Coordinates of C-alpha atoms in Angstrom, one line a residue:
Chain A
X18 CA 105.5 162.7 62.0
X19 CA 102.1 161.7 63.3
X20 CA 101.6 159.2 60.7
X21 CA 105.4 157.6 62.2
X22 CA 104.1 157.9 65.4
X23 CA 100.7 156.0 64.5
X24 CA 102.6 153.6 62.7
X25 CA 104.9 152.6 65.3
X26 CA 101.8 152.3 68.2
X27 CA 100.2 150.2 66.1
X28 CA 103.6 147.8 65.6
X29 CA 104.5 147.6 69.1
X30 CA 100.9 147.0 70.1
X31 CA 100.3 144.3 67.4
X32 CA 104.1 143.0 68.4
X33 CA 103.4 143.1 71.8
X34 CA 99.5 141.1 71.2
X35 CA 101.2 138.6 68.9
X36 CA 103.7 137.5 71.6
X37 CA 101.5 137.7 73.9
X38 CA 98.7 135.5 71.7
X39 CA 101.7 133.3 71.0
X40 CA 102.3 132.9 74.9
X41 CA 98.6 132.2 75.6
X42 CA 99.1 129.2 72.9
X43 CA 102.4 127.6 74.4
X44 CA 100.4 127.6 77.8
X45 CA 97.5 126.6 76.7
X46 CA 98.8 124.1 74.2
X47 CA 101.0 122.6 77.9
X48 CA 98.0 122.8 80.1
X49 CA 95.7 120.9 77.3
X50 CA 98.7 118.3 76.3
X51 CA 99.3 117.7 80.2
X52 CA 95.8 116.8 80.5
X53 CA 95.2 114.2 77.9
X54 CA 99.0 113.0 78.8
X55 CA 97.4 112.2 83.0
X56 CA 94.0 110.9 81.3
X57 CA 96.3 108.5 79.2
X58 CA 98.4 107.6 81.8
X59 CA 95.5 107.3 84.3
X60 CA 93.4 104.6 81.9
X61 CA 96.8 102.9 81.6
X62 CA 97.3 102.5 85.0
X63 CA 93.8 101.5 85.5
X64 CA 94.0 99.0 83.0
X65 CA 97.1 97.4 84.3
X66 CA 95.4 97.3 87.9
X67 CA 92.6 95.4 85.7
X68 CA 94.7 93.1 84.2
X69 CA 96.7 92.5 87.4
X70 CA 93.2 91.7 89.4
X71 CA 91.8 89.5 86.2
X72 CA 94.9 87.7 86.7
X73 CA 95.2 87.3 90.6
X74 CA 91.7 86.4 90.0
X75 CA 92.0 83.7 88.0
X76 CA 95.3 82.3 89.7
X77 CA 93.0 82.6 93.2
X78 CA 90.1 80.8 91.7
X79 CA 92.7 78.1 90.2
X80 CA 94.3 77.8 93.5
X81 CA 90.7 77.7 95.5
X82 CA 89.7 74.7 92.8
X83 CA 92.9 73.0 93.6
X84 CA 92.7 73.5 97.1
X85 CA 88.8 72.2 97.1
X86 CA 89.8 69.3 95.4
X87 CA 92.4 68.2 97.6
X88 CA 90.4 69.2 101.0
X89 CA 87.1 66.8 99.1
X90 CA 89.9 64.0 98.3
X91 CA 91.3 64.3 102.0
X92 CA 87.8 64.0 103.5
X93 CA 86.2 61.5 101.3
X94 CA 88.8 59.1 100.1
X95 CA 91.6 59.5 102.8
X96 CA 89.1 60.4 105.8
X97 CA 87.4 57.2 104.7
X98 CA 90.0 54.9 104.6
X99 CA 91.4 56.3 108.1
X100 CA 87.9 55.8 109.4
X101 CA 87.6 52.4 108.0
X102 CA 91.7 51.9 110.0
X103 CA 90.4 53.2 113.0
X104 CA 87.4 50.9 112.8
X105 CA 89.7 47.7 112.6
X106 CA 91.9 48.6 114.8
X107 CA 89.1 49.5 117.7
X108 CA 88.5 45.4 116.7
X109 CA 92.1 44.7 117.0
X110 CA 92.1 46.4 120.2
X111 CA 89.4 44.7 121.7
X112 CA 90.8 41.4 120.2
X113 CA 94.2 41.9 121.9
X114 CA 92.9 43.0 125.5
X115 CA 94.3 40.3 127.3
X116 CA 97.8 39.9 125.0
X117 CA 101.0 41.6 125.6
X118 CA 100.6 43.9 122.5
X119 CA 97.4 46.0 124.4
X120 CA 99.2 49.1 125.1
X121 CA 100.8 49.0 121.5
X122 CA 97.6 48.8 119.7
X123 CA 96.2 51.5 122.4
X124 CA 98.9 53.9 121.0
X125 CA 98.2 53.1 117.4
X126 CA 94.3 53.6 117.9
X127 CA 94.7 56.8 119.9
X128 CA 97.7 58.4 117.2
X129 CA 95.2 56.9 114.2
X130 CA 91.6 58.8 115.6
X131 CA 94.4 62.4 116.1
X132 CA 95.8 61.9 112.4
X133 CA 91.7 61.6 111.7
X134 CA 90.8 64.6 113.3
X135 CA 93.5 66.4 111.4
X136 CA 92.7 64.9 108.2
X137 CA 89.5 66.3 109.2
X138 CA 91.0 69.4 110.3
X139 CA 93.3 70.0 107.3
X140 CA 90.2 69.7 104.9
X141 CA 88.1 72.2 106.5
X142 CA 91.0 74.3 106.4
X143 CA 91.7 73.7 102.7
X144 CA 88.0 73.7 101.4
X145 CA 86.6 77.1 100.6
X146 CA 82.9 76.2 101.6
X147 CA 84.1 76.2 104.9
X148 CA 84.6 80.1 104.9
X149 CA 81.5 80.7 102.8
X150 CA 79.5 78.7 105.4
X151 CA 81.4 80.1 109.0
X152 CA 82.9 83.2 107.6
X153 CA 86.6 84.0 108.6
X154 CA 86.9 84.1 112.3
X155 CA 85.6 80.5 112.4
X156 CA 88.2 79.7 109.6
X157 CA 91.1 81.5 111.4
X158 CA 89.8 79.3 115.1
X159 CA 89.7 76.6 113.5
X160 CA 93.4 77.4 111.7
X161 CA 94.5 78.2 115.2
X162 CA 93.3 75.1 116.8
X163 CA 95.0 73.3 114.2
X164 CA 98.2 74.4 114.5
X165 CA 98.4 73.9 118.2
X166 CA 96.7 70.2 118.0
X167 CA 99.8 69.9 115.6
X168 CA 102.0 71.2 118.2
X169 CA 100.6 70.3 121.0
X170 CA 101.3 73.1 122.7
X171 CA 99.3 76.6 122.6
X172 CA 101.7 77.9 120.6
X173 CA 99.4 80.2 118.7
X174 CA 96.6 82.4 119.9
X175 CA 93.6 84.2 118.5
X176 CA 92.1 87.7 119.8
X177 CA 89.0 89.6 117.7
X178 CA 88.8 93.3 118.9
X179 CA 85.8 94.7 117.5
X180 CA 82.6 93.4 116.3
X181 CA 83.3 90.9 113.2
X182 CA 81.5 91.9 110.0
X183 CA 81.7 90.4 107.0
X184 CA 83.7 91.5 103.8
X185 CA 82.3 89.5 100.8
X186 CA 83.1 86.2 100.3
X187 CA 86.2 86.3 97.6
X188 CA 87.7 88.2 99.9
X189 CA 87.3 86.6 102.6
X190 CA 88.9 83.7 101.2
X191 CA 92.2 85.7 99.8
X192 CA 92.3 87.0 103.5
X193 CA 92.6 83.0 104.6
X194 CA 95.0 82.5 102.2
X195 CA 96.8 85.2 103.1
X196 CA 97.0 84.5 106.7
X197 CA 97.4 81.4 106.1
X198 CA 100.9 82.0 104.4
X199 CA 101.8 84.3 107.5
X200 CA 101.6 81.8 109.8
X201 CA 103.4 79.2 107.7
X202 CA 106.4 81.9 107.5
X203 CA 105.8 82.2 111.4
X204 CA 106.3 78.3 111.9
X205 CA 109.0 77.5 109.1
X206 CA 111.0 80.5 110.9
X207 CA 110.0 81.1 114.4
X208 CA 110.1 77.5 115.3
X209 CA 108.4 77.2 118.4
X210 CA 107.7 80.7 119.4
X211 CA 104.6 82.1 120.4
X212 CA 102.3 83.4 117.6
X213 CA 99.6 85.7 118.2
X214 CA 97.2 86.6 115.6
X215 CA 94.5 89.5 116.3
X216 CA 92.1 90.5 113.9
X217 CA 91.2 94.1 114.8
X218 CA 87.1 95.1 113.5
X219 CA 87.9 99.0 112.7
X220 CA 84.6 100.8 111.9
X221 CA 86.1 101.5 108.3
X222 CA 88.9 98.4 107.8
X223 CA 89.7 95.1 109.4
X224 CA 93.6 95.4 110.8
X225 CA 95.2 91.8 111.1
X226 CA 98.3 91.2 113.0
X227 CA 100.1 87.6 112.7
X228 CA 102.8 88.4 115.4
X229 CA 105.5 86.0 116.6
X230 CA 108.8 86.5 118.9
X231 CA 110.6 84.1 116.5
X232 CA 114.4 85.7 115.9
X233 CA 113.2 87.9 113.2
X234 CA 115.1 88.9 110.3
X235 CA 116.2 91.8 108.6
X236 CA 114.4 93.2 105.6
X237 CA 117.5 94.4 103.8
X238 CA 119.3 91.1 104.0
X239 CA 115.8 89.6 102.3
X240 CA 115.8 92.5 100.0
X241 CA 119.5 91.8 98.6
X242 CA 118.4 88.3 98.0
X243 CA 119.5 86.9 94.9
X244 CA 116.8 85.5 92.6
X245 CA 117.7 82.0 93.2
X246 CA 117.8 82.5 97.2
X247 CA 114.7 85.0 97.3
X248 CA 111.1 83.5 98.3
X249 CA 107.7 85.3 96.6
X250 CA 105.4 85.0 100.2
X251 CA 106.2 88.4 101.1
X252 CA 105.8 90.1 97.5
X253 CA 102.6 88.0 96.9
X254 CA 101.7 89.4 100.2
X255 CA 101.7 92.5 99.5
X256 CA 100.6 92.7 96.0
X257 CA 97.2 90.4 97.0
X258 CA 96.8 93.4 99.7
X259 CA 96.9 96.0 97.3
X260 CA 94.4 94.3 95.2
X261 CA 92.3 93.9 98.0
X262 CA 92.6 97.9 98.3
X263 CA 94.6 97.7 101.3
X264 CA 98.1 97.5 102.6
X265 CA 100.3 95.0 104.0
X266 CA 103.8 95.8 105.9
X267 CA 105.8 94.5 107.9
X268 CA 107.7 95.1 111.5
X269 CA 111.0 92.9 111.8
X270 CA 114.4 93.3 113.1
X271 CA 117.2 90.3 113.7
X272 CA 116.3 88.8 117.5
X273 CA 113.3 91.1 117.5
X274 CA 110.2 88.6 116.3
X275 CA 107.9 89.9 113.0
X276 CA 104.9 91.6 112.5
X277 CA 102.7 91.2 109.5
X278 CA 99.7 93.5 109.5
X279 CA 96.8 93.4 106.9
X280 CA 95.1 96.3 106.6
X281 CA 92.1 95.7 104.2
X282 CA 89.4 98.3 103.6
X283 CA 85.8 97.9 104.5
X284 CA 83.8 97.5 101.1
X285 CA 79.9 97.8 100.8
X286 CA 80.9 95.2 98.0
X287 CA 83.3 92.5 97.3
X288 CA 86.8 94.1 96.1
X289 CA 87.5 91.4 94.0
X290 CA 83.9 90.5 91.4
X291 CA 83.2 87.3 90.7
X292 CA 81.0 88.3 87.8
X293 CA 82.1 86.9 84.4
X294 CA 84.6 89.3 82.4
X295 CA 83.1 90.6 78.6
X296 CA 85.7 90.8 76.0
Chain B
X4 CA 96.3 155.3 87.9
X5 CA 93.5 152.3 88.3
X6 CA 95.9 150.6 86.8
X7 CA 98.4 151.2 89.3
X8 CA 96.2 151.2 92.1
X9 CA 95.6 147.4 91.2
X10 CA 99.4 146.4 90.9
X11 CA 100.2 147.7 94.3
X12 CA 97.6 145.8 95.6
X13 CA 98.1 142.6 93.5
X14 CA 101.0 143.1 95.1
X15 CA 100.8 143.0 98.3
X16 CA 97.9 140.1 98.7
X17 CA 100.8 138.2 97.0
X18 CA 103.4 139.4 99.7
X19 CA 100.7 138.4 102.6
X20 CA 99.7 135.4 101.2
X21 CA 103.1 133.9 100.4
X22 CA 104.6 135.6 103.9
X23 CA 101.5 133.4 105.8
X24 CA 102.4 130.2 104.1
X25 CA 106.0 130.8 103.7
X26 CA 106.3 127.4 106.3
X27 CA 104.3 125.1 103.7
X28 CA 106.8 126.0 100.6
X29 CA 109.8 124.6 99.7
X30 CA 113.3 126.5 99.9
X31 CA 112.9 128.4 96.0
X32 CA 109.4 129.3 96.7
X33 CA 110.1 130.3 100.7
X34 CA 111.9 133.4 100.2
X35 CA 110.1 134.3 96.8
X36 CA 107.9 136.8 99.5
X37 CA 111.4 139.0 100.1
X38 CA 111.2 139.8 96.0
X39 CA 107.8 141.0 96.2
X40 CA 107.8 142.7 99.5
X41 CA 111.5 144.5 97.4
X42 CA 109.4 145.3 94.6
X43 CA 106.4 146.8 96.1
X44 CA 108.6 148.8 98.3
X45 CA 111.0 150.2 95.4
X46 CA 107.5 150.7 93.3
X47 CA 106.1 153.0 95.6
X48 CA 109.2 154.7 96.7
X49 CA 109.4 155.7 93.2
X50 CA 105.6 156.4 92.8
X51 CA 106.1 159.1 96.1
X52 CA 109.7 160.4 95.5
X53 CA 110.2 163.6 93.4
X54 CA 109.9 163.5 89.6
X55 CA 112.7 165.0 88.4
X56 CA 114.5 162.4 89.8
X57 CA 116.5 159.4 88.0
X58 CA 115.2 156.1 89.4
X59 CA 116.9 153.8 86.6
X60 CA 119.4 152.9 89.7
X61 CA 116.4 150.9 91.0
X62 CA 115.2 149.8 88.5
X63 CA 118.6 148.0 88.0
X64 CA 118.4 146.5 91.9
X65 CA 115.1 145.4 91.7
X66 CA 115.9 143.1 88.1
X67 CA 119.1 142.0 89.8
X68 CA 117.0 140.8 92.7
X69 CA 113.9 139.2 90.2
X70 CA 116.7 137.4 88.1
X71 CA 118.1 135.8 91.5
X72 CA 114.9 134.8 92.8
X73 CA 113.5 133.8 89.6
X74 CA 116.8 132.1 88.7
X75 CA 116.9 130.0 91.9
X76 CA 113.0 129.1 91.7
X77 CA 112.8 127.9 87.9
X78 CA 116.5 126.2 88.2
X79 CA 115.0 124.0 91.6
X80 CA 112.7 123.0 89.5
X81 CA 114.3 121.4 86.3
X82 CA 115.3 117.4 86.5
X83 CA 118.0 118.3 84.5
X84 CA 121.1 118.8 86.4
X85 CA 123.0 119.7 83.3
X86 CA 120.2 122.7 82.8
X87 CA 120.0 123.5 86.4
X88 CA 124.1 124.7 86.1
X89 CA 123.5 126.3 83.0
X90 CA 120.8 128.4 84.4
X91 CA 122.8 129.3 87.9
X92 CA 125.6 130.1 85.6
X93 CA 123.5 132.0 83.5
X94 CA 121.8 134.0 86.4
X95 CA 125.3 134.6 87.9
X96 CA 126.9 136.4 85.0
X97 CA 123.7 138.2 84.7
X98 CA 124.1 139.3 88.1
X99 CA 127.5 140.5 87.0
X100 CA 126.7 142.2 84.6
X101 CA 123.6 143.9 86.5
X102 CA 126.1 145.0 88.9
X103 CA 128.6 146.4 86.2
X104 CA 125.6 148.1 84.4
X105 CA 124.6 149.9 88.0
X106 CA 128.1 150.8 88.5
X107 CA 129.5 152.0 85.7
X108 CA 126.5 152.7 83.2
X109 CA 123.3 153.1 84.7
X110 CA 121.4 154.7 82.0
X111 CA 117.6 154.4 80.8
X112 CA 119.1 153.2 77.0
X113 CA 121.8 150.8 79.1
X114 CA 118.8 149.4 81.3
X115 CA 116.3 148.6 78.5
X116 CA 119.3 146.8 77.0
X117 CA 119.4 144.7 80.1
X118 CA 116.3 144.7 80.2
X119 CA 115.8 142.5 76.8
X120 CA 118.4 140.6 78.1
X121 CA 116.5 139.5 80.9
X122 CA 113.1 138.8 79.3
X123 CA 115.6 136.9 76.9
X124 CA 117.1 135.0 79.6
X125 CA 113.7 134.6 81.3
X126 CA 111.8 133.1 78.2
X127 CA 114.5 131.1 77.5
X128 CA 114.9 129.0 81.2
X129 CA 111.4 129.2 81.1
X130 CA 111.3 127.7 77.6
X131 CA 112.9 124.4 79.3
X132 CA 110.4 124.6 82.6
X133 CA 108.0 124.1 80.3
X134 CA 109.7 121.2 78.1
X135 CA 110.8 119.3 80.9
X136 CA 106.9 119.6 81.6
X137 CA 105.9 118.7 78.5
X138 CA 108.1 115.4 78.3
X139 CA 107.9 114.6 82.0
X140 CA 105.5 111.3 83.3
X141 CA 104.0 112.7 86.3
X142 CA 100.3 112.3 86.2
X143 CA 100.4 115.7 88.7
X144 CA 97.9 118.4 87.6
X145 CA 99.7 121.5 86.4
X146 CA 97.6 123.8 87.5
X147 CA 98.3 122.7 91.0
X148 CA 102.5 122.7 90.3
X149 CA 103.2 126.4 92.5
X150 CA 105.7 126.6 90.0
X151 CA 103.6 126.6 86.8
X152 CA 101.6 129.5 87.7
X153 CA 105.2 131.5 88.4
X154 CA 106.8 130.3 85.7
X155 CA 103.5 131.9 83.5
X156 CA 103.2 134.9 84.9
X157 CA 106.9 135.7 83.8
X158 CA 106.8 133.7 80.7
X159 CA 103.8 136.9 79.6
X160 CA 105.2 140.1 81.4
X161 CA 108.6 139.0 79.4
X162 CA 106.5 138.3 76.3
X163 CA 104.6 140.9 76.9
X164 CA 106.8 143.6 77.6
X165 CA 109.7 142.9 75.1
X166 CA 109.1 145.7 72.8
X167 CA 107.4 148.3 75.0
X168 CA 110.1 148.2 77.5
X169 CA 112.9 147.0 75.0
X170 CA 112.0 150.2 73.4
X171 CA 111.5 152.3 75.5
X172 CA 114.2 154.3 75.6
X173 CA 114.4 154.9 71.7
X174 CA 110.2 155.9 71.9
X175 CA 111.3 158.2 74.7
X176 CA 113.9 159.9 72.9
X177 CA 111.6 160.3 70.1
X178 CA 108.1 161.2 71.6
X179 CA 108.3 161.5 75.9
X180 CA 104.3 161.4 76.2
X181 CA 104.1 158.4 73.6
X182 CA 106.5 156.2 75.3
X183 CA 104.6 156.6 78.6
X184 CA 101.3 156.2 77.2
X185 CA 102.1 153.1 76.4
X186 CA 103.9 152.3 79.1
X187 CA 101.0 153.0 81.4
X188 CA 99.0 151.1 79.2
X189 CA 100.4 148.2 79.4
X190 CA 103.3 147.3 81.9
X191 CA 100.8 148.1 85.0
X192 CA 98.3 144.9 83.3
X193 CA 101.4 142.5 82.8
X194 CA 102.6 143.4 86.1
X195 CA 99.0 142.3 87.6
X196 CA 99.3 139.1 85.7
X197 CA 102.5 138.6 87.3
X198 CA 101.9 139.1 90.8
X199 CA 98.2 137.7 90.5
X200 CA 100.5 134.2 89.4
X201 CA 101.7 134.5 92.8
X202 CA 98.1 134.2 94.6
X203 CA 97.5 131.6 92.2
X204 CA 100.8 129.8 93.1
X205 CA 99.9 130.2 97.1
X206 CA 96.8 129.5 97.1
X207 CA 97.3 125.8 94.7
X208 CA 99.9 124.8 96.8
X209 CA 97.9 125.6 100.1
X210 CA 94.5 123.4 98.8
X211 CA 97.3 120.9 98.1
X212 CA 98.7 120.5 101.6
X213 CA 95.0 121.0 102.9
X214 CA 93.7 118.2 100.6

């Protein structure tokens, strides 16, 4: 009877340790497969946001080189020749001071020295030295001025809040590019509306705004877009933004004007490194 | 009587602490402070009333009860919708049949016999929390899922307790002191496992809506 009794304390306890050994394993087994499953999944994700920097890297510095080019072509070879048009026709002018064609030549002289000055202006804006020399609040002014010489109007405005500081070079020049798109979009759609573009110096991240009371659209309408009918500014947008560390988004409505804000983080160093990749 | 001692007041820290954050949890886990606060109350009504007494009645109540709010918290969980119904359908019949066993049977032998049948049931749904775990893409941490740490602490007091309380009724009829020996050996320690996965549930999800 007491052996019985011995017998069946010793099977429900070893029954009872085996499940429970068996329950410590299942758990244990999760927990440890869960863990090398987020690692995994982590270093994928990381290498994806790699790949997808290495490659908005190299279409930026493609785009910057093409962009250089063009601004050195527009200021040495079509800059030049203007110059050399201007010179001729400031002869011309002075030749035909006492004819009837005076005021004609005036106009052509005064339109020729604006379409140099936005040659001139066009270049700078184009040509990356520009922001590595002035930094970005000169590059935006001069962006500004630019569009309202084209305009003739003041049609767009700048305001800095805060005490500009400077975010590294590369991306500096994504920022440009960047706002530069925004107020493209704001002029192809806002048509003559005012634009107001405020670049906000937060202790911990620079907040741009390119705001214009254009008539807006809606965001659902863009969204159901078919491929053929649907533009890439706002997803390239927003994906250079997230590279950048920061955020983009946007405030629209039909008849309500649109709101692109640029939030980018403040780095101690460049986001985007220029330093040569190892294979 | 240690033993004990700790339970009651695993316990109730798990009642205060999921009471105080019952605002920061969703629906399942809400309400899961009305089981404990059910259980420590039938526990010690048992612990103080006469022992001549036959308290396999509340025993019966306080399963129903655990199968509900277990039921409802592992079922919330699952992406499955197909496994979600099967476990409310599950829980529902057992309810049933909880009811039908209070009613009509309510004996130790019938309880332990429902008994098995819940840590069946209980493995089992918890079997699938823990698949759907294992094949799901989240890159969350586990260990800070609220739902992990319940979803444990049953997983071992079922494992755990199969053959001591499956039994117990048979040991009892056999040998009275043997079958309480080892019941007071080891259902107090899974219990303490089971209501510490509470406080470990509470407190995760709390660093996570701190963090």
């Amino acid at each position: 009877m007491q052996q019985s009794k011995a017998q069946l304390i010793i099977v429900l306890l070893f029954g009872t340790f085996i499940f429970l050994l068996l329950c410590a394993f299942i758990i244990i087994l999760l927990l440890f497969f869960k863990q090398r499953q987020r690692q995994n999944l982590t270093e994928k994700a990381d290498i994806h946001t790699a790949y997808e920097q290495a490659i908005l890297q190299a279409q930026l510095e493609t785009q910057n080189q093409m962009l250089q080019h063009v601004a050195e072509e527009l200021h040495d070879h079509v800059g030049q020749m203007l110059a050399v048009v201007v010179l001729y026709l400031n002869v011309l002018h002075e030749e035909t001071s006492e004819t009837p064609y005076r005021e004609r030549v005036a106009k052509l002289l005064t339109h020729t020295t604006m379409l140099v000055n936005d040659v001139r202006g066009l270049s700078k804006s184009l040509s990356t030295d520009t922001i590595a020399r002035f930094g970005l609040v000169a590059c935006l002014t001069l962006e500004i001025e630019r569009i309202n010489r084209a305009d003739r109007a003041e049609q767009a405005t700048l305001q800095v809040l805060g005490e500009p500081y400077q975010l590294g070079e590369q991306t500096e020049i994504v920022l440009l590019r960047m706002v530069q798109e925004a107020l493209n979009n704001a002029l192809k759609y806002a048509y003559d509306a005012a634009i107001t573009l405020t670049l906000d110096y937060q202790p911990d991240a620079l907040m741009l705004t390119v705001a214009d009371e254009g008539p807006g659209f809606s965001m659902s309408e863009v969204d159901a877009r078919p491929l053929t009918g649907s533009g890439q500014g706002l997803h390239n947008l927003r994906r250079r933004a997230t590279l950048l560390g920061g955020t983009c988004t946007w405030q629209t409505a039909p008849q309500q004007g649109t709101r692109v804000t640029l939030w980018i983080p403040r780095k101690d160093k460049p986001v985007i490194d220029k330093s040569p990749t190892t294979n | 009587m240690v033993l004990y001692l700790a339970y009651y007041t695993v316990n109730a820290v798990a009642i205060l602490l999921t009471f105080s954050h019952w605002r920061n949890e969703p629906n399942s886990l809400r309400y899961q402070w009305i089981y404990l606060l059910a259980n420590l109350s039938s526990e010690l009504y048992i612990n103080q009333g006469p022992v001549k007494v036959d308290y396999t009645y509340v025993y019966n109540i306080i399963v129903i009860i655990e199968c509900i709010f277990y039921g409802w918290l592992v079922g919330s969980q699952y992406r499955s919708m197909y496994a979600r119904r099967v476990t409310y359908v599950s829980v529902g019949l057992f309810v049933i049949l909880g009811f039908v066993n209070l009613i009509l049977l309510n004996s130790l032998l019938s309880y332990n016999y429902y008994f098995l049948l819940r840590c069946f049931l209980f493995i089992i749904i918890t079997g699938w929390y823990y698949y759907e775990l294992y094949t799901s893409q989240s890159i969350t941490l586990v260990t800070s899922l609220p739902s992990f740490w319940i979803c444990s602490g049953f997983f071992i007091f079922c494992m755990g307790s199969f053959f001591v309380m499956g039994l117990y009724a048979l040991i009892r009829h056999e040998d009275q002191a043997l079958a309480d020996m080892l019941y007071v050996a080891i259902i107090p320690s899974l219990n303490i496992v089971l209501y510490t996965s509470y406080i470990a549930a509470t407190l995760c999800n709390r660093a996570k809506h701190n963090s």
